[in-house]
Amino acid sequence: MSAIPRLDRTLVMGIVNVTPDSFSDGGDHPTPETAIAHGLKLLAQGADILDIGGESTRPGAARITVKTEMERVLPVVSALSEAGAAVSIDTMRAEVAEAAVTSGAVLINDVSGGLSDPQMLSAAAELGVGFVVEHWRAPSATMQSQANYADVVADVRRELAAQVANALNAGIAADLLIVDPGLGFSKNSDHNWALLSHLDSFAEIGCPLLIGASRKRFLGELLAENGNLRPPKERDDATVAMTTLLAERGIWAVRTHSVRAQRDAIAVVGRMAGSHCAAFR
């Protein structure tokens, strides 16, 4: 990948979690075989990128060993790459990223933005593939204790810009960088809504924007009934609404559990944008 792909529409990154404990679909695809089958299904539904992860990053999640992560993700990365998918590896470890790229991955999606593993940025620079810089303050086990901001938009923008500067200083080419404000990572619901309302602040950093809102807790809180959060798998309609708004803003890509619905929403946005009907201009 010599540069991040840009289409005339928002791209869809389909989530393939090979985990027993992810917040939404943990245990749904626990083996390489079931994860590969799921990835092929998402590819057939129109996923532009498949994001393969073997370690849960939900709030409170504990770390797993490198060996376990490798065993979970590498067969999946290899099989889906061979099937023609553009594969992203969702990892915070340089060793896993290197092995995944060797197995066919073309993008590294590091939820820590290079902060968790001191070898990650130099490894990514050497590999020469796309790299997602996500805003991050602390590991999953303690990240929600770090959800303290004077001004969440200004603070996240400043910290994210510093992470991008670190990536550039490590030798990652500017046209290989993507930024993600990290919804839910050291952030509460109000923080997430504030960030989504000011995406222009992050666009000013100068990199394509990836947004991961799919099924997240802040949507569950919005849709809560009698104090009970809407369950993760019942938040897909709200996720489609979010994707529609993001596509209207020209966001580079959305990371999602349900591909077809997001592609449909993006298609509608594209058709409306190209409409010659004055009522919709």
Short mmCIF file of C-alpha atoms in Angstrom, two decimals:
data_model
loop_
_atom_site.label_atom_id
_atom_site.label_comp_id
_atom_site.label_asym_id
_atom_site.label_seq_id
_atom_site.Cartn_x
_atom_site.Cartn_y
_atom_site.Cartn_z
CA MET A 1 0.00 0.00 0.00
CA SER A 2 1.84 3.09 -1.24
CA ALA A 3 -0.85 5.41 0.07
CA ILE A 4 -4.17 5.21 1.88
CA PRO A 5 -6.94 4.40 -0.63
CA ARG A 6 -9.45 7.19 -1.16
CA LEU A 7 -12.77 6.64 -2.87
CA ASP A 8 -15.57 9.06 -3.68
CA ARG A 9 -17.49 7.57 -0.75
CA THR A 10 -16.88 6.52 2.84
CA LEU A 11 -15.15 3.14 3.09
CA VAL A 12 -16.42 0.31 5.29
CA MET A 13 -14.03 -1.55 7.57
CA GLY A 14 -15.62 -4.81 8.68
CA ILE A 15 -14.77 -6.13 12.13
CA VAL A 16 -13.56 -9.71 12.49
CA ASN A 17 -12.93 -10.43 16.18
CA VAL A 18 -11.22 -13.75 16.91
CA THR A 19 -11.89 -13.36 20.62
CA PRO A 20 -13.97 -14.84 23.42
CA ASP A 21 -14.50 -11.54 25.23
CA SER A 22 -15.10 -8.62 22.86
CA PHE A 23 -17.95 -6.40 24.08
CA SER A 24 -20.35 -7.11 21.23
CA ASP A 25 -19.46 -10.35 19.46
CA GLY A 26 -17.00 -12.04 21.79
CA GLY A 27 -17.26 -15.79 21.30
CA ASP A 28 -19.19 -15.54 18.04
CA HIS A 29 -16.11 -16.37 15.94
CA PRO A 30 -13.72 -17.97 18.43
CA THR A 31 -11.67 -20.12 16.04
CA PRO A 32 -9.72 -19.22 12.91
CA GLU A 33 -12.16 -21.28 10.84
CA THR A 34 -15.27 -19.46 12.08
CA ALA A 35 -13.52 -16.10 11.84
CA ILE A 36 -12.47 -16.77 8.25
CA ALA A 37 -16.03 -17.72 7.34
CA HIS A 38 -17.30 -14.52 8.94
CA GLY A 39 -14.70 -12.44 7.13
CA LEU A 40 -15.67 -13.95 3.79
CA LYS A 41 -19.30 -13.12 4.54
CA LEU A 42 -18.42 -9.48 5.29
CA LEU A 43 -16.29 -9.33 2.14
CA ALA A 44 -19.22 -10.59 0.07
CA GLN A 45 -21.42 -7.92 1.66
CA GLY A 46 -19.08 -5.19 0.44
CA ALA A 47 -16.43 -4.63 3.09
CA ASP A 48 -13.58 -2.54 1.70
CA ILE A 49 -11.24 -3.57 4.52
CA LEU A 50 -11.41 -6.43 7.03
CA ASP A 51 -10.01 -5.58 10.48
CA ILE A 52 -8.75 -8.73 12.22
CA GLY A 53 -8.29 -8.61 15.99
CA GLY A 54 -7.29 -11.29 18.48
CA GLU A 55 -7.26 -9.25 21.69
CA SER A 56 -10.28 -7.53 23.19
CA THR A 57 -9.87 -3.83 23.95
CA ARG A 58 -13.21 -3.40 25.72
CA PRO A 59 -13.06 -1.47 29.03
CA GLY A 60 -11.60 -3.69 31.73
CA ALA A 61 -10.18 -6.30 29.35
CA ALA A 62 -6.98 -8.08 30.44
CA ARG A 63 -4.00 -8.55 28.11
CA ILE A 64 -3.33 -11.90 26.47
CA THR A 65 0.02 -13.41 25.51
CA VAL A 66 1.71 -12.71 22.20
CA LYS A 67 1.53 -16.43 21.41
CA THR A 68 -2.23 -16.53 21.92
CA GLU A 69 -2.77 -13.41 19.81
CA MET A 70 -0.62 -14.81 17.00
CA GLU A 71 -2.45 -18.15 17.03
CA ARG A 72 -5.78 -16.39 16.78
CA VAL A 73 -5.09 -13.88 14.03
CA LEU A 74 -2.37 -15.10 11.66
CA PRO A 75 -4.34 -17.93 9.99
CA VAL A 76 -7.24 -15.52 9.51
CA VAL A 77 -5.08 -12.75 8.07
CA SER A 78 -3.46 -15.20 5.66
CA ALA A 79 -6.69 -16.81 4.46
CA LEU A 80 -8.60 -13.57 3.98
CA SER A 81 -5.67 -11.90 2.23
CA GLU A 82 -5.46 -14.86 -0.14
CA ALA A 83 -9.20 -14.46 -0.76
CA GLY A 84 -8.53 -10.96 -2.06
CA ALA A 85 -9.43 -8.88 0.99
CA ALA A 86 -7.57 -5.77 2.04
CA VAL A 87 -6.73 -6.84 5.58
CA SER A 88 -6.03 -4.66 8.61
CA ILE A 89 -4.46 -6.08 11.75
CA ASP A 90 -5.95 -4.75 14.98
CA THR A 91 -3.05 -5.04 17.42
CA MET A 92 -1.00 -3.02 19.89
CA ARG A 93 2.08 -5.24 19.47
CA ALA A 94 4.84 -4.66 16.92
CA GLU A 95 5.67 -8.37 16.81
CA VAL A 96 2.10 -9.26 15.88
CA ALA A 97 1.91 -6.42 13.34
CA GLU A 98 5.10 -7.60 11.63
CA ALA A 99 3.89 -11.19 11.42
CA ALA A 100 0.48 -10.09 10.14
CA VAL A 101 1.96 -7.92 7.39
CA THR A 102 4.17 -10.83 6.38
CA SER A 103 0.95 -12.87 6.19
CA GLY A 104 -0.72 -10.30 3.93
CA ALA A 105 -2.07 -7.42 6.04
CA VAL A 106 -1.82 -4.00 4.40
CA LEU A 107 -2.87 -1.82 7.35
CA ILE A 108 -2.04 -1.70 11.07
CA ASN A 109 -4.86 -0.53 13.33
CA ASP A 110 -3.21 0.17 16.70
CA VAL A 111 -5.79 1.38 19.22
CA SER A 112 -2.94 2.83 21.28
CA GLY A 113 -1.64 4.83 18.34
CA GLY A 114 1.89 3.56 18.93
CA LEU A 115 1.95 4.30 22.66
CA SER A 116 1.57 0.78 24.07
CA ASP A 117 4.58 -0.86 22.39
CA PRO A 118 7.70 1.32 22.02
CA GLN A 119 8.72 -0.74 18.97
CA MET A 120 5.46 -0.25 17.08
CA LEU A 121 6.12 3.02 15.25
CA SER A 122 9.57 2.03 14.01
CA ALA A 123 8.21 -1.34 12.93
CA ALA A 124 5.34 0.30 11.03
CA ALA A 125 7.77 2.66 9.33
CA GLU A 126 9.91 -0.26 8.24
CA LEU A 127 6.91 -2.24 7.01
CA GLY A 128 5.67 0.68 4.90
CA VAL A 129 1.96 -0.04 5.31
CA GLY A 130 -0.94 2.12 6.41
CA PHE A 131 -1.09 2.94 10.12
CA VAL A 132 -4.08 4.03 12.22
CA VAL A 133 -3.19 6.47 15.00
CA GLU A 134 -5.98 6.23 17.56
CA HIS A 135 -6.27 8.51 20.57
CA TRP A 136 -5.31 6.53 23.65
CA ARG A 137 -4.42 7.27 27.25
CA ALA A 138 -4.21 3.96 29.10
CA PRO A 139 -4.65 0.17 28.77
CA SER A 140 -8.15 -1.27 28.67
CA ALA A 141 -8.02 -2.37 32.31
CA THR A 142 -7.68 1.22 33.54
CA MET A 143 -8.61 3.48 30.63
CA GLN A 144 -11.95 4.68 31.96
CA SER A 145 -10.21 6.14 35.02
CA GLN A 146 -8.46 8.47 32.57
CA ALA A 147 -11.68 9.97 31.16
CA ASN A 148 -10.91 13.42 32.56
CA TYR A 149 -10.65 16.44 30.27
CA ALA A 150 -10.62 20.20 30.63
CA ASP A 151 -11.99 20.43 27.07
CA VAL A 152 -12.41 17.01 25.49
CA VAL A 153 -12.24 18.23 21.89
CA ALA A 154 -9.19 20.42 22.39
CA ASP A 155 -7.45 17.89 24.63
CA VAL A 156 -8.01 14.91 22.33
CA ARG A 157 -6.99 16.92 19.28
CA ARG A 158 -3.76 18.05 20.96
CA GLU A 159 -2.88 14.56 22.19
CA LEU A 160 -3.77 12.97 18.87
CA ALA A 161 -1.68 15.52 16.96
CA ALA A 162 1.25 14.67 19.24
CA GLN A 163 0.79 10.97 18.46
CA VAL A 164 0.79 11.76 14.73
CA ALA A 165 3.99 13.78 15.19
CA ASN A 166 5.56 10.78 16.92
CA ALA A 167 4.58 8.58 13.98
CA LEU A 168 6.07 11.00 11.47
CA ASN A 169 9.26 11.32 13.51
CA ALA A 170 9.55 7.53 13.54
CA GLY A 171 9.58 7.56 9.75
CA ILE A 172 6.02 6.64 8.83
CA ALA A 173 5.09 8.45 5.62
CA ALA A 174 2.41 11.11 6.00
CA ASP A 175 0.28 9.54 3.25
CA LEU A 176 0.14 6.28 5.22
CA LEU A 177 -1.38 7.78 8.37
CA ILE A 178 -5.03 7.65 9.45
CA VAL A 179 -6.39 9.19 12.63
CA ASP A 180 -9.14 7.92 14.93
CA PRO A 181 -10.40 9.97 17.91
CA GLY A 182 -10.98 6.73 19.82
CA LEU A 183 -14.63 6.78 20.81
CA GLY A 184 -15.04 5.02 24.15
CA PHE A 185 -11.33 4.84 24.90
CA SER A 186 -10.87 6.88 28.10
CA LYS A 187 -14.11 8.67 27.23
CA ASN A 188 -17.66 8.68 28.53
CA SER A 189 -20.81 9.15 26.45
CA ASP A 190 -20.80 12.94 26.64
CA HIS A 191 -17.18 12.97 25.50
CA ASN A 192 -18.03 10.77 22.52
CA TRP A 193 -20.90 13.00 21.40
CA ALA A 194 -18.74 16.10 21.74
CA LEU A 195 -16.01 14.55 19.59
CA LEU A 196 -18.51 13.50 16.93
CA SER A 197 -19.90 17.03 16.85
CA HIS A 198 -16.45 18.50 16.17
CA LEU A 199 -14.87 16.14 13.67
CA ASP A 200 -13.60 19.13 11.72
CA SER A 201 -11.07 19.66 14.52
CA PHE A 202 -9.54 16.26 13.81
CA ALA A 203 -9.68 16.67 10.05
CA GLU A 204 -7.41 19.68 10.54
CA ILE A 205 -4.63 17.31 11.62
CA GLY A 206 -4.38 16.49 7.94
CA CYS A 207 -5.02 12.72 7.88
CA PRO A 208 -8.04 10.67 6.79
CA LEU A 209 -10.49 9.98 9.62
CA LEU A 210 -11.58 6.53 10.76
CA ILE A 211 -14.55 6.39 13.14
CA GLY A 212 -15.48 3.34 15.20
CA ALA A 213 -18.94 3.90 16.67
CA SER A 214 -20.45 0.50 15.89
CA ARG A 215 -22.61 -0.87 18.73
CA LYS A 216 -20.70 1.14 21.34
CA ARG A 217 -21.94 1.85 24.82
CA PHE A 218 -22.84 5.50 24.19
CA LEU A 219 -25.42 4.32 21.65
CA GLY A 220 -26.72 1.82 24.17
CA GLU A 221 -27.11 4.60 26.71
CA LEU A 222 -28.90 6.81 24.21
CA LEU A 223 -31.40 4.03 23.52
CA ALA A 224 -31.75 2.82 27.12
CA GLU A 225 -35.20 1.91 28.41
CA ASN A 226 -36.07 2.05 32.10
CA GLY A 227 -32.41 2.44 32.94
CA ASN A 228 -31.39 -0.64 30.97
CA LEU A 229 -28.88 -0.19 28.18
CA ARG A 230 -29.91 -1.38 24.75
CA PRO A 231 -27.90 -4.62 24.19
CA PRO A 232 -24.93 -4.27 21.78
CA LYS A 233 -26.44 -6.35 18.98
CA GLU A 234 -29.61 -4.24 19.10
CA ARG A 235 -27.71 -1.02 18.40
CA ASP A 236 -27.22 -1.64 14.67
CA ASP A 237 -29.98 0.73 13.55
CA ALA A 238 -28.39 3.54 15.54
CA THR A 239 -25.04 2.59 14.03
CA VAL A 240 -26.52 2.96 10.53
CA ALA A 241 -27.82 6.41 11.48
CA MET A 242 -24.34 7.33 12.66
CA THR A 243 -22.76 6.04 9.46
CA THR A 244 -25.21 8.10 7.41
CA LEU A 245 -24.20 11.28 9.21
CA LEU A 246 -20.51 10.43 8.92
CA ALA A 247 -20.80 9.67 5.21
CA GLU A 248 -22.48 13.04 4.68
CA ARG A 249 -19.42 14.59 6.33
CA GLY A 250 -17.08 12.76 3.96
CA ILE A 251 -15.38 10.66 6.65
CA TRP A 252 -12.75 8.36 5.17
CA ALA A 253 -14.03 5.12 6.75
CA VAL A 254 -16.27 3.62 9.42
CA ARG A 255 -15.36 0.53 11.42
CA THR A 256 -18.41 -1.65 11.85
CA HIS A 257 -19.82 -5.05 12.78
CA SER A 258 -22.58 -4.97 10.11
CA VAL A 259 -21.26 -4.25 6.64
CA ARG A 260 -24.24 -4.45 4.28
CA ALA A 261 -26.37 -1.95 6.21
CA GLN A 262 -23.52 0.55 6.29
CA ARG A 263 -22.85 0.16 2.56
CA ASP A 264 -26.55 0.74 1.91
CA ALA A 265 -26.54 3.93 3.98
CA ILE A 266 -23.41 5.19 2.24
CA ALA A 267 -24.94 4.45 -1.18
CA VAL A 268 -28.01 6.51 -0.28
CA VAL A 269 -25.85 9.40 0.86
CA GLY A 270 -23.87 9.25 -2.36
CA ARG A 271 -26.99 9.21 -4.52
CA MET A 272 -28.50 12.14 -2.66
CA ALA A 273 -25.26 14.09 -2.97
CA GLY A 274 -25.36 13.59 -6.70
CA SER A 275 -29.04 14.39 -7.05
CA HIS A 276 -30.06 17.21 -9.37
CA CYS A 277 -33.20 17.79 -7.34
CA ALA A 278 -32.92 21.30 -5.92
CA ALA A 279 -34.89 20.27 -2.84
CA PHE A 280 -32.03 18.12 -1.71
CA ARG A 281 -29.07 20.37 -2.55
#
